[in-house]
Amino acid sequence: MNDLLLRALRSEPVERPPVWFMRQAGRYLPEYLQTRSGTDFLTFCRSPELAAEVTLQPLRRFPFDASIVFNDILVPPAAMGLDLRFEDKRGPVFRDPIRHPSDLARLKIPSVQRDMPEVLETIRLLIPQLDVPLFGFAGAPFTLAAYMIEGGGAKELENVKGFMWRYPEEFSRLLTLLSDVVIDYLNAQIEAGCAAVQLFDTWAGGLDPQDYARFAAPAARRVFEQVKGAPALYYCRDSAAVLPALKGLGADAYAFDWRIDLGTARAVLGTDVPVMGNLDPVALYGPEEVIREKVREVIQRAGPTGHIFNIGHGLTPGTPVEGVAAAVDEVRRWRW
Ligand code: CP3
């Protein structure tokens, strides 16, 4: 078993950083498009054979040091009773978003075994086929609440901020409910065989530092306090402004997007705290020499211990396969 990832997460000496990419399974791979064609996205996530197959696809092409179970962060809100569709141009859409505290009564508390057993089956199918650690994951409470209140992706977060400021107590109650769901969900994925888990807080970077500290941070902290048995990572997009607050979350490592220098992040977090990131995924569209140079820069900025190489956000559908290959190859050539 390749244990580079787990060694880096313990800040042990490594000859080079481990490498994997967020959304390494996805539409930039022709074989993904083929397996995915004809099945609606949510059904696809809930089909263990198909989800296991596309989890393995990137590992057949590239020598990644970790895999991530194929699924989506919006599966739990769907299991809580919200009507979720993935629409071709718009992405995820909830037909019946939460807009008023009275809507909270519609939410069911799901049981992982009863309402989301498919992800556990996908993990069990994968474990015997893998020689790298498998990540499980979930959306962070604030990010899940943002989708459930906005009804979909929403840059300005008008509805979720409106709800949060108008009904702060009810909003905190929703975050606590979501953190309980996420805790059960991640612990079940660890029990099924995941070697690490990641909490995706994609939208929390849109909050000002006070609201981040008041709402998003305590809900994420609650998750890290109660997830047991495997290292847990925290990813927040656009987290430069809330960097000082990250340390108190209690995650085992923090993932960053490309807008922040990893050296700066480590100076604030302390160099004993492992970090993950943070190549701009769009750099993979660039000329090979630029890709390779940027990879080396990221590794230099992160330093020799406690660094997991990744991109700063998920791979986009148009990413050239050769760009991914060049970046992975450059990480694997590195020697400290
Ligand atoms: O990393 C992996 O390979 C595992 C798979 C994975 C997916 N979604 C598959 C997916 C993971 C880790 C996610 C997490 C996820 N999902 C996040 C957090 C990370 C991030 O990107 O910020 C978020 C916010 C979502 C919600 C979501 N799911 C959106 C906004 C979209 C549509 C956007 C888009 O890229 O089209 C999805 C759909 C989705 N989830 C796809 C994939 C491969 C594309 C759908 C398809 O195949 O048609």
mmCIF file of C-alpha atoms and ligand atoms in Angstrom:
data_model
loop_
_atom_site.group_PDB
_atom_site.id
_atom_site.type_symbol
_atom_site.label_atom_id
_atom_site.label_comp_id
_atom_site.label_asym_id
_atom_site.label_seq_id
_atom_site.Cartn_x
_atom_site.Cartn_y
_atom_site.Cartn_z
ATOM 1 C CA MET A 1 0.000 0.000 0.000
ATOM 2 C CA ASN A 2 1.280 3.462 -0.979
ATOM 3 C CA ASP A 3 1.426 5.347 2.352
ATOM 4 C CA LEU A 4 2.913 8.638 1.127
ATOM 5 C CA LEU A 5 -0.337 10.525 1.778
ATOM 6 C CA LEU A 6 -0.634 9.310 5.349
ATOM 7 C CA ARG A 7 3.042 10.056 6.034
ATOM 8 C CA ALA A 8 2.634 13.615 4.735
ATOM 9 C CA LEU A 9 -0.478 14.047 6.896
ATOM 10 C CA ARG A 10 1.658 13.133 9.914
ATOM 11 C CA SER A 11 4.391 15.591 8.788
ATOM 12 C CA GLU A 12 6.875 12.713 8.518
ATOM 13 C CA PRO A 13 9.837 13.070 6.149
ATOM 14 C CA VAL A 14 8.948 12.308 2.517
ATOM 15 C CA GLU A 15 11.104 12.312 -0.604
ATOM 16 C CA ARG A 16 8.400 14.215 -2.536
ATOM 17 C CA PRO A 17 4.851 15.338 -1.797
ATOM 18 C CA PRO A 18 1.991 12.919 -2.467
ATOM 19 C CA VAL A 19 -0.270 14.064 -5.318
ATOM 20 C CA TRP A 20 -3.965 13.753 -6.142
ATOM 21 C CA PHE A 21 -6.429 16.160 -7.753
ATOM 22 C CA MET A 22 -9.821 17.324 -6.598
ATOM 23 C CA ARG A 23 -12.439 16.095 -9.086
ATOM 24 C CA GLN A 24 -9.836 13.802 -10.646
ATOM 25 C CA ALA A 25 -12.767 11.712 -11.893
ATOM 26 C CA GLY A 26 -14.898 13.790 -14.213
ATOM 27 C CA ARG A 27 -15.747 15.210 -17.593
ATOM 28 C CA TYR A 28 -12.187 15.929 -18.791
ATOM 29 C CA LEU A 29 -11.822 12.133 -19.186
ATOM 30 C CA PRO A 30 -13.506 10.661 -22.305
ATOM 31 C CA GLU A 31 -14.024 7.352 -20.485
ATOM 32 C CA TYR A 32 -15.951 9.205 -17.744
ATOM 33 C CA LEU A 33 -18.269 10.791 -20.323
ATOM 34 C CA GLN A 34 -18.861 7.366 -21.809
ATOM 35 C CA THR A 35 -19.662 5.644 -18.484
ATOM 36 C CA ARG A 36 -21.786 8.608 -17.411
ATOM 37 C CA SER A 37 -23.828 8.903 -20.644
ATOM 38 C CA GLY A 38 -27.471 7.942 -20.372
ATOM 39 C CA THR A 39 -27.676 8.116 -16.556
ATOM 40 C CA ASP A 40 -28.910 11.125 -14.643
ATOM 41 C CA PHE A 41 -26.176 12.458 -12.324
ATOM 42 C CA LEU A 42 -27.847 11.733 -8.965
ATOM 43 C CA THR A 43 -28.764 8.179 -10.036
ATOM 44 C CA PHE A 44 -25.170 7.792 -11.234
ATOM 45 C CA CYS A 45 -23.787 8.831 -7.805
ATOM 46 C CA ARG A 46 -26.140 6.309 -6.214
ATOM 47 C CA SER A 47 -25.033 3.402 -8.441
ATOM 48 C CA PRO A 48 -22.117 1.708 -6.645
ATOM 49 C CA GLU A 49 -20.754 -0.173 -9.693
ATOM 50 C CA LEU A 50 -20.720 2.954 -11.872
ATOM 51 C CA ALA A 51 -19.379 5.205 -9.100
ATOM 52 C CA ALA A 52 -16.600 2.698 -8.312
ATOM 53 C CA GLU A 53 -15.692 2.412 -12.001
ATOM 54 C CA VAL A 54 -15.281 6.183 -12.493
ATOM 55 C CA THR A 55 -13.326 6.468 -9.212
ATOM 56 C CA LEU A 56 -10.787 4.041 -10.708
ATOM 57 C CA GLN A 57 -10.564 5.685 -14.159
ATOM 58 C CA PRO A 58 -8.095 8.486 -13.283
ATOM 59 C CA LEU A 59 -5.870 5.974 -11.434
ATOM 60 C CA ARG A 60 -5.509 3.905 -14.610
ATOM 61 C CA ARG A 61 -4.137 6.942 -16.455
ATOM 62 C CA PHE A 62 -2.096 8.774 -13.818
ATOM 63 C CA PRO A 63 0.034 7.550 -10.877
ATOM 64 C CA PHE A 64 -1.928 9.457 -8.218
ATOM 65 C CA ASP A 65 -1.094 8.769 -4.563
ATOM 66 C CA ALA A 66 -4.733 8.919 -3.407
ATOM 67 C CA SER A 67 -8.235 8.336 -4.706
ATOM 68 C CA ILE A 68 -11.556 9.939 -3.765
ATOM 69 C CA VAL A 69 -14.842 8.109 -3.785
ATOM 70 C CA PHE A 70 -17.103 9.304 -6.594
ATOM 71 C CA ASN A 71 -20.148 11.005 -5.113
ATOM 72 C CA ASP A 72 -21.445 14.554 -4.611
ATOM 73 C CA ILE A 73 -21.738 16.842 -1.589
ATOM 74 C CA LEU A 74 -25.453 17.335 -2.328
ATOM 75 C CA VAL A 75 -26.454 13.689 -1.789
ATOM 76 C CA PRO A 76 -27.164 14.263 1.967
ATOM 77 C CA PRO A 77 -29.496 17.270 1.414
ATOM 78 C CA ALA A 78 -31.374 15.153 -1.138
ATOM 79 C CA ALA A 79 -31.610 12.389 1.503
ATOM 80 C CA MET A 80 -33.053 15.004 3.888
ATOM 81 C CA GLY A 81 -36.023 15.353 1.563
ATOM 82 C CA LEU A 82 -35.091 18.239 -0.757
ATOM 83 C CA ASP A 83 -35.868 17.735 -4.428
ATOM 84 C CA LEU A 84 -32.472 17.888 -6.200
ATOM 85 C CA ARG A 85 -31.906 17.927 -9.978
ATOM 86 C CA PHE A 86 -28.669 18.392 -11.870
ATOM 87 C CA GLU A 87 -29.491 20.547 -14.876
ATOM 88 C CA ASP A 88 -27.169 20.624 -17.879
ATOM 89 C CA LYS A 89 -26.410 24.356 -18.004
ATOM 90 C CA ARG A 90 -27.167 25.394 -14.398
ATOM 91 C CA GLY A 91 -25.608 22.605 -12.326
ATOM 92 C CA PRO A 92 -27.412 21.508 -9.145
ATOM 93 C CA VAL A 93 -30.896 22.921 -8.516
ATOM 94 C CA PHE A 94 -33.188 22.414 -5.501
ATOM 95 C CA ARG A 95 -36.789 22.933 -6.630
ATOM 96 C CA ASP A 96 -37.997 23.642 -3.078
ATOM 97 C CA PRO A 97 -35.241 25.635 -1.316
ATOM 98 C CA ILE A 98 -35.349 26.599 2.359
ATOM 99 C CA ARG A 99 -36.323 30.278 2.440
ATOM 100 C CA HIS A 100 -38.075 30.693 5.810
ATOM 101 C CA PRO A 101 -37.629 29.056 9.246
ATOM 102 C CA SER A 102 -40.977 27.285 8.758
ATOM 103 C CA ASP A 103 -39.367 25.372 5.840
ATOM 104 C CA LEU A 104 -36.981 23.660 8.271
ATOM 105 C CA ALA A 105 -39.825 21.401 9.441
ATOM 106 C CA ARG A 106 -39.683 19.724 6.001
ATOM 107 C CA LEU A 107 -36.173 18.394 6.634
ATOM 108 C CA LYS A 108 -35.826 14.746 7.618
ATOM 109 C CA ILE A 109 -32.905 13.516 9.683
ATOM 110 C CA PRO A 110 -31.401 10.854 7.444
ATOM 111 C CA SER A 111 -29.809 7.605 8.495
ATOM 112 C CA VAL A 112 -26.735 6.787 6.425
ATOM 113 C CA GLN A 113 -27.510 3.051 6.385
ATOM 114 C CA ARG A 114 -31.140 3.568 5.365
ATOM 115 C CA ASP A 115 -31.052 6.684 3.186
ATOM 116 C CA MET A 116 -27.518 6.831 1.729
ATOM 117 C CA PRO A 117 -26.216 3.240 1.771
ATOM 118 C CA GLU A 118 -24.890 3.466 -1.802
ATOM 119 C CA VAL A 119 -21.756 5.433 -0.908
ATOM 120 C CA LEU A 120 -20.825 2.772 1.666
ATOM 121 C CA GLU A 121 -21.284 0.049 -0.947
ATOM 122 C CA THR A 122 -19.130 2.028 -3.434
ATOM 123 C CA ILE A 123 -16.378 2.257 -0.795
ATOM 124 C CA ARG A 124 -16.595 -1.478 -0.059
ATOM 125 C CA LEU A 125 -16.343 -2.277 -3.781
ATOM 126 C CA LEU A 126 -13.291 -0.016 -4.130
ATOM 127 C CA ILE A 127 -11.150 -1.004 -1.140
ATOM 128 C CA PRO A 128 -9.952 -4.402 -2.472
ATOM 129 C CA GLN A 129 -9.122 -2.831 -5.856
ATOM 130 C CA LEU A 130 -6.959 0.039 -4.570
ATOM 131 C CA ASP A 131 -3.285 0.322 -3.699
ATOM 132 C CA VAL A 132 -3.618 3.980 -2.660
ATOM 133 C CA PRO A 133 -5.624 5.465 0.242
ATOM 134 C CA LEU A 134 -9.266 6.321 -0.463
ATOM 135 C CA PHE A 135 -10.755 9.664 0.588
ATOM 136 C CA GLY A 136 -14.351 9.983 1.713
ATOM 137 C CA PHE A 137 -15.924 13.440 1.806
ATOM 138 C CA ALA A 138 -18.861 15.652 2.667
ATOM 139 C CA GLY A 139 -19.921 19.255 2.206
ATOM 140 C CA ALA A 140 -19.311 21.467 5.244
ATOM 141 C CA PRO A 141 -22.453 22.632 7.078
ATOM 142 C CA PHE A 142 -22.278 26.246 5.829
ATOM 143 C CA THR A 143 -21.778 25.211 2.202
ATOM 144 C CA LEU A 144 -24.638 22.686 2.364
ATOM 145 C CA ALA A 145 -26.900 25.336 3.942
ATOM 146 C CA ALA A 146 -25.899 27.759 1.163
ATOM 147 C CA TYR A 147 -27.077 25.326 -1.540
ATOM 148 C CA MET A 148 -30.240 24.427 0.373
ATOM 149 C CA ILE A 149 -31.219 28.081 0.850
ATOM 150 C CA GLU A 150 -30.060 29.466 -2.509
ATOM 151 C CA GLY A 151 -31.553 26.510 -4.359
ATOM 152 C CA GLY A 152 -28.323 26.109 -6.340
ATOM 153 C CA GLY A 153 -24.915 27.664 -6.865
ATOM 154 C CA ALA A 154 -25.108 31.427 -6.187
ATOM 155 C CA LYS A 155 -22.112 33.729 -6.336
ATOM 156 C CA GLU A 156 -23.410 36.540 -4.155
ATOM 157 C CA LEU A 157 -25.065 34.355 -1.478
ATOM 158 C CA GLU A 158 -27.947 36.857 -1.132
ATOM 159 C CA ASN A 159 -30.514 34.341 0.100
ATOM 160 C CA VAL A 160 -28.303 32.508 2.544
ATOM 161 C CA LYS A 161 -26.908 35.732 4.027
ATOM 162 C CA GLY A 162 -30.432 37.165 4.207
ATOM 163 C CA PHE A 163 -31.644 34.085 6.112
ATOM 164 C CA MET A 164 -28.544 34.108 8.352
ATOM 165 C CA TRP A 165 -28.954 37.772 9.371
ATOM 166 C CA ARG A 166 -32.737 37.754 9.657
ATOM 167 C CA TYR A 167 -32.981 34.435 11.543
ATOM 168 C CA PRO A 168 -29.576 33.870 13.186
ATOM 169 C CA GLU A 169 -30.851 31.365 15.756
ATOM 170 C CA GLU A 170 -32.723 29.253 13.241
ATOM 171 C CA PHE A 171 -29.726 29.419 10.917
ATOM 172 C CA SER A 172 -27.417 28.191 13.687
ATOM 173 C CA ARG A 173 -29.894 25.405 14.397
ATOM 174 C CA LEU A 174 -29.808 24.383 10.720
ATOM 175 C CA LEU A 175 -25.983 24.348 10.819
ATOM 176 C CA THR A 176 -26.016 22.153 13.932
ATOM 177 C CA LEU A 177 -28.473 19.755 12.282
ATOM 178 C CA LEU A 178 -26.269 19.601 9.161
ATOM 179 C CA SER A 179 -23.128 19.054 11.225
ATOM 180 C CA ASP A 180 -24.815 16.056 12.897
ATOM 181 C CA VAL A 181 -25.730 14.624 9.489
ATOM 182 C CA VAL A 182 -22.170 15.175 8.211
ATOM 183 C CA ILE A 183 -20.584 13.608 11.329
ATOM 184 C CA ASP A 184 -22.620 10.391 10.876
ATOM 185 C CA TYR A 185 -21.947 10.395 7.161
ATOM 186 C CA LEU A 186 -18.155 10.788 7.476
ATOM 187 C CA ASN A 187 -17.857 8.302 10.336
ATOM 188 C CA ALA A 188 -19.790 5.737 8.266
ATOM 189 C CA GLN A 189 -17.429 6.305 5.305
ATOM 190 C CA ILE A 190 -14.425 5.769 7.607
ATOM 191 C CA GLU A 191 -15.976 2.583 9.000
ATOM 192 C CA ALA A 192 -16.548 1.352 5.433
ATOM 193 C CA GLY A 193 -12.812 1.748 4.726
ATOM 194 C CA CYS A 194 -11.850 5.361 3.883
ATOM 195 C CA ALA A 195 -8.325 6.241 5.050
ATOM 196 C CA ALA A 196 -9.007 10.001 5.210
ATOM 197 C CA VAL A 197 -11.960 12.354 4.795
ATOM 198 C CA GLN A 198 -12.327 15.868 3.440
ATOM 199 C CA LEU A 199 -14.859 18.543 4.325
ATOM 200 C CA PHE A 200 -15.600 20.905 1.399
ATOM 201 C CA ASP A 201 -16.522 24.454 2.491
ATOM 202 C CA THR A 202 -16.620 25.903 -1.008
ATOM 203 C CA TRP A 203 -18.835 28.908 -0.181
ATOM 204 C CA ALA A 204 -17.706 29.911 3.343
ATOM 205 C CA GLY A 205 -14.977 32.171 1.893
ATOM 206 C CA GLY A 206 -17.789 34.501 0.796
ATOM 207 C CA LEU A 207 -18.479 35.482 4.428
ATOM 208 C CA ASP A 208 -16.809 38.366 6.243
ATOM 209 C CA PRO A 209 -14.447 37.240 9.030
ATOM 210 C CA GLN A 210 -17.009 37.958 11.782
ATOM 211 C CA ASP A 211 -19.780 35.907 10.176
ATOM 212 C CA TYR A 212 -17.293 33.171 9.311
ATOM 213 C CA ALA A 213 -16.275 32.986 12.993
ATOM 214 C CA ARG A 214 -19.878 33.143 14.193
ATOM 215 C CA PHE A 215 -21.543 30.688 11.807
ATOM 216 C CA ALA A 216 -19.333 28.634 9.471
ATOM 217 C CA ALA A 217 -16.417 27.961 11.836
ATOM 218 C CA PRO A 218 -18.291 26.509 14.856
ATOM 219 C CA ALA A 219 -20.266 24.161 12.598
ATOM 220 C CA ALA A 220 -17.084 22.889 10.920
ATOM 221 C CA ARG A 221 -15.324 22.635 14.290
ATOM 222 C CA ARG A 222 -18.168 20.467 15.594
ATOM 223 C CA VAL A 223 -17.587 18.080 12.695
ATOM 224 C CA PHE A 224 -13.831 17.839 13.337
ATOM 225 C CA GLU A 225 -14.431 17.222 17.045
ATOM 226 C CA GLN A 226 -16.660 14.246 16.343
ATOM 227 C CA VAL A 227 -15.175 12.565 13.285
ATOM 228 C CA LYS A 228 -13.019 9.712 14.520
ATOM 229 C CA GLY A 229 -10.690 7.098 13.146
ATOM 230 C CA ALA A 230 -9.031 8.841 10.177
ATOM 231 C CA PRO A 231 -7.378 12.175 9.382
ATOM 232 C CA ALA A 232 -9.873 14.878 8.384
ATOM 233 C CA LEU A 233 -9.040 17.743 5.994
ATOM 234 C CA TYR A 234 -10.771 21.094 5.514
ATOM 235 C CA TYR A 235 -11.028 22.843 2.154
ATOM 236 C CA CYS A 236 -12.331 26.381 1.941
ATOM 237 C CA ARG A 237 -12.200 28.295 -1.334
ATOM 238 C CA ASP A 238 -11.095 31.934 -1.013
ATOM 239 C CA SER A 239 -9.971 31.467 2.577
ATOM 240 C CA ALA A 240 -7.218 34.125 2.737
ATOM 241 C CA ALA A 241 -9.376 36.517 4.783
ATOM 242 C CA VAL A 242 -10.355 33.866 7.332
ATOM 243 C CA LEU A 243 -6.912 32.251 7.592
ATOM 244 C CA PRO A 244 -6.367 33.151 11.289
ATOM 245 C CA ALA A 245 -9.680 31.442 12.169
ATOM 246 C CA LEU A 246 -8.770 28.160 10.458
ATOM 247 C CA LYS A 247 -6.366 27.025 13.130
ATOM 248 C CA GLY A 248 -9.125 26.714 15.699
ATOM 249 C CA LEU A 249 -11.192 24.334 13.554
ATOM 250 C CA GLY A 250 -9.262 21.260 14.625
ATOM 251 C CA ALA A 251 -8.788 19.690 11.189
ATOM 252 C CA ASP A 252 -5.724 17.520 10.588
ATOM 253 C CA ALA A 253 -4.813 19.507 7.437
ATOM 254 C CA TYR A 254 -6.057 22.508 5.453
ATOM 255 C CA ALA A 255 -6.488 22.751 1.689
ATOM 256 C CA PHE A 256 -6.115 26.057 -0.147
ATOM 257 C CA ASP A 257 -6.947 27.488 -3.526
ATOM 258 C CA TRP A 258 -4.304 29.204 -5.694
ATOM 259 C CA ARG A 259 -5.097 32.750 -4.574
ATOM 260 C CA ILE A 260 -2.947 32.319 -1.481
ATOM 261 C CA ASP A 261 0.751 31.620 -1.192
ATOM 262 C CA LEU A 262 1.267 28.390 0.775
ATOM 263 C CA GLY A 263 4.295 29.883 2.536
ATOM 264 C CA THR A 264 2.092 32.691 3.868
ATOM 265 C CA ALA A 265 -0.602 30.219 4.909
ATOM 266 C CA ARG A 266 1.948 28.108 6.768
ATOM 267 C CA ALA A 267 3.400 31.141 8.532
ATOM 268 C CA VAL A 268 -0.070 31.817 9.990
ATOM 269 C CA LEU A 269 -1.082 28.201 10.703
ATOM 270 C CA GLY A 270 2.319 27.103 12.020
ATOM 271 C CA THR A 271 4.608 24.835 9.988
ATOM 272 C CA ASP A 272 3.570 21.802 12.059
ATOM 273 C CA VAL A 273 0.080 21.970 10.450
ATOM 274 C CA PRO A 274 -0.074 20.045 7.135
ATOM 275 C CA VAL A 275 -1.413 21.841 4.082
ATOM 276 C CA MET A 276 -2.793 20.730 0.725
ATOM 277 C CA GLY A 277 -2.794 22.539 -2.602
ATOM 278 C CA ASN A 278 -2.669 24.690 -4.498
ATOM 279 C CA LEU A 279 -1.946 24.836 -8.239
ATOM 280 C CA ASP A 280 -4.424 26.889 -10.264
ATOM 281 C CA PRO A 281 -6.413 24.200 -12.152
ATOM 282 C CA VAL A 282 -6.511 26.506 -15.172
ATOM 283 C CA ALA A 283 -2.693 26.350 -15.321
ATOM 284 C CA LEU A 284 -3.213 22.826 -16.685
ATOM 285 C CA TYR A 285 -4.436 24.409 -19.940
ATOM 286 C CA GLY A 286 -1.070 26.143 -20.259
ATOM 287 C CA PRO A 287 2.161 25.210 -22.036
ATOM 288 C CA GLU A 288 3.941 22.250 -20.487
ATOM 289 C CA GLU A 289 6.951 24.277 -19.321
ATOM 290 C CA VAL A 290 4.699 26.716 -17.455
ATOM 291 C CA ILE A 291 2.807 23.851 -15.816
ATOM 292 C CA ARG A 292 6.061 22.239 -14.668
ATOM 293 C CA GLU A 293 7.456 25.514 -13.366
ATOM 294 C CA LYS A 294 4.268 26.301 -11.435
ATOM 295 C CA VAL A 295 4.271 22.820 -9.908
ATOM 296 C CA ARG A 296 7.844 23.344 -8.669
ATOM 297 C CA GLU A 297 6.913 26.764 -7.274
ATOM 298 C CA VAL A 298 4.008 25.317 -5.272
ATOM 299 C CA ILE A 299 6.245 22.591 -3.818
ATOM 300 C CA GLN A 300 8.973 25.106 -2.909
ATOM 301 C CA ARG A 301 6.486 27.461 -1.259
ATOM 302 C CA ALA A 302 4.960 24.629 0.801
ATOM 303 C CA GLY A 303 8.293 23.266 2.009
ATOM 304 C CA PRO A 304 9.573 19.740 2.685
ATOM 305 C CA THR A 305 7.179 18.347 5.289
ATOM 306 C CA GLY A 306 3.415 18.214 5.707
ATOM 307 C CA HIS A 307 2.486 19.056 2.118
ATOM 308 C CA ILE A 308 0.030 17.213 -0.124
ATOM 309 C CA PHE A 309 0.132 18.409 -3.695
ATOM 310 C CA ASN A 310 -3.274 19.193 -5.211
ATOM 311 C CA ILE A 311 -4.965 21.754 -7.384
ATOM 312 C CA GLY A 312 -6.722 24.693 -5.738
ATOM 313 C CA HIS A 313 -10.221 23.699 -6.908
ATOM 314 C CA GLY A 314 -11.737 20.850 -8.924
ATOM 315 C CA LEU A 315 -10.532 20.021 -12.445
ATOM 316 C CA THR A 316 -12.700 21.759 -15.038
ATOM 317 C CA PRO A 317 -14.357 19.790 -17.886
ATOM 318 C CA GLY A 318 -12.108 21.245 -20.621
ATOM 319 C CA THR A 319 -8.801 20.389 -18.905
ATOM 320 C CA PRO A 320 -6.345 18.786 -21.370
ATOM 321 C CA VAL A 321 -5.392 15.281 -20.229
ATOM 322 C CA GLU A 322 -1.755 16.075 -21.170
ATOM 323 C CA GLY A 323 -1.751 18.998 -18.712
ATOM 324 C CA VAL A 324 -2.767 16.669 -15.880
ATOM 325 C CA ALA A 325 -0.104 14.152 -16.936
ATOM 326 C CA ALA A 326 2.635 16.824 -16.991
ATOM 327 C CA ALA A 327 1.717 18.167 -13.541
ATOM 328 C CA VAL A 328 1.584 14.712 -11.937
ATOM 329 C CA ASP A 329 4.876 13.765 -13.580
ATOM 330 C CA GLU A 330 6.585 16.932 -12.315
ATOM 331 C CA VAL A 331 5.461 16.261 -8.725
ATOM 332 C CA ARG A 332 6.724 12.681 -8.967
ATOM 333 C CA ARG A 333 10.140 13.808 -10.244
ATOM 334 C CA TRP A 334 10.658 16.096 -7.273
ATOM 335 C CA ARG A 335 13.219 15.086 -4.627
ATOM 336 C CA TRP A 336 13.782 16.997 -1.414
HETATM 337 O O1 CP3 B 1 -13.112 14.751 -6.763
HETATM 338 C C1 CP3 B 1 -13.648 13.745 -7.274
HETATM 339 O O2 CP3 B 1 -13.188 13.152 -8.264
HETATM 340 C C2 CP3 B 1 -14.889 13.170 -6.586
HETATM 341 C C3 CP3 B 1 -16.104 13.647 -7.036
HETATM 342 C C4 CP3 B 1 -16.731 14.960 -6.618
HETATM 343 C C5 CP3 B 1 -17.818 15.492 -7.364
HETATM 344 N N1 CP3 B 1 -18.305 16.555 -6.672
HETATM 345 C C6 CP3 B 1 -18.327 14.951 -8.616
HETATM 346 C C7 CP3 B 1 -19.080 15.826 -9.521
HETATM 347 C C8 CP3 B 1 -16.549 15.782 -5.497
HETATM 348 C C9 CP3 B 1 -15.495 15.709 -4.418
HETATM 349 C C10 CP3 B 1 -17.560 16.782 -5.554
HETATM 350 C C11 CP3 B 1 -17.750 17.809 -4.506
HETATM 351 C C12 CP3 B 1 -18.619 18.951 -4.787
HETATM 352 N N2 CP3 B 1 -19.826 18.945 -5.420
HETATM 353 C C13 CP3 B 1 -18.384 20.262 -4.323
HETATM 354 C C14 CP3 B 1 -17.202 20.698 -3.466
HETATM 355 C C15 CP3 B 1 -15.997 20.964 -4.279
HETATM 356 C C16 CP3 B 1 -16.119 22.130 -5.223
HETATM 357 O O3 CP3 B 1 -16.124 21.872 -6.428
HETATM 358 O O4 CP3 B 1 -16.215 23.256 -4.743
HETATM 359 C C17 CP3 B 1 -19.440 21.063 -4.748
HETATM 360 C C18 CP3 B 1 -19.627 22.544 -4.500
HETATM 361 C C19 CP3 B 1 -20.369 20.218 -5.427
HETATM 362 C C20 CP3 B 1 -21.688 20.593 -6.008
HETATM 363 C C21 CP3 B 1 -21.715 20.378 -7.458
HETATM 364 N N3 CP3 B 1 -21.781 19.136 -8.055
HETATM 365 C C22 CP3 B 1 -21.731 21.346 -8.482
HETATM 366 C C23 CP3 B 1 -21.669 22.856 -8.259
HETATM 367 C C24 CP3 B 1 -21.789 20.665 -9.696
HETATM 368 C C25 CP3 B 1 -21.948 21.255 -11.061
HETATM 369 C C26 CP3 B 1 -20.750 22.027 -11.472
HETATM 370 C C27 CP3 B 1 -20.072 21.356 -12.603
HETATM 371 O O5 CP3 B 1 -18.855 21.181 -12.518
HETATM 372 O O6 CP3 B 1 -20.788 21.039 -13.553
HETATM 373 C C28 CP3 B 1 -21.775 19.279 -9.411
HETATM 374 C C29 CP3 B 1 -21.795 18.168 -10.377
HETATM 375 C C30 CP3 B 1 -20.610 17.240 -10.332
HETATM 376 N N4 CP3 B 1 -20.118 16.655 -9.196
HETATM 377 C C31 CP3 B 1 -19.879 16.753 -11.449
HETATM 378 C C32 CP3 B 1 -18.917 15.878 -10.958
HETATM 379 C C33 CP3 B 1 -17.927 15.067 -11.737
HETATM 380 C C34 CP3 B 1 -20.164 17.085 -12.894
HETATM 381 C C35 CP3 B 1 -21.488 16.492 -13.274
HETATM 382 C C36 CP3 B 1 -21.497 15.604 -14.483
HETATM 383 O O7 CP3 B 1 -20.756 14.609 -14.595
HETATM 384 O O8 CP3 B 1 -22.360 15.866 -15.338
#
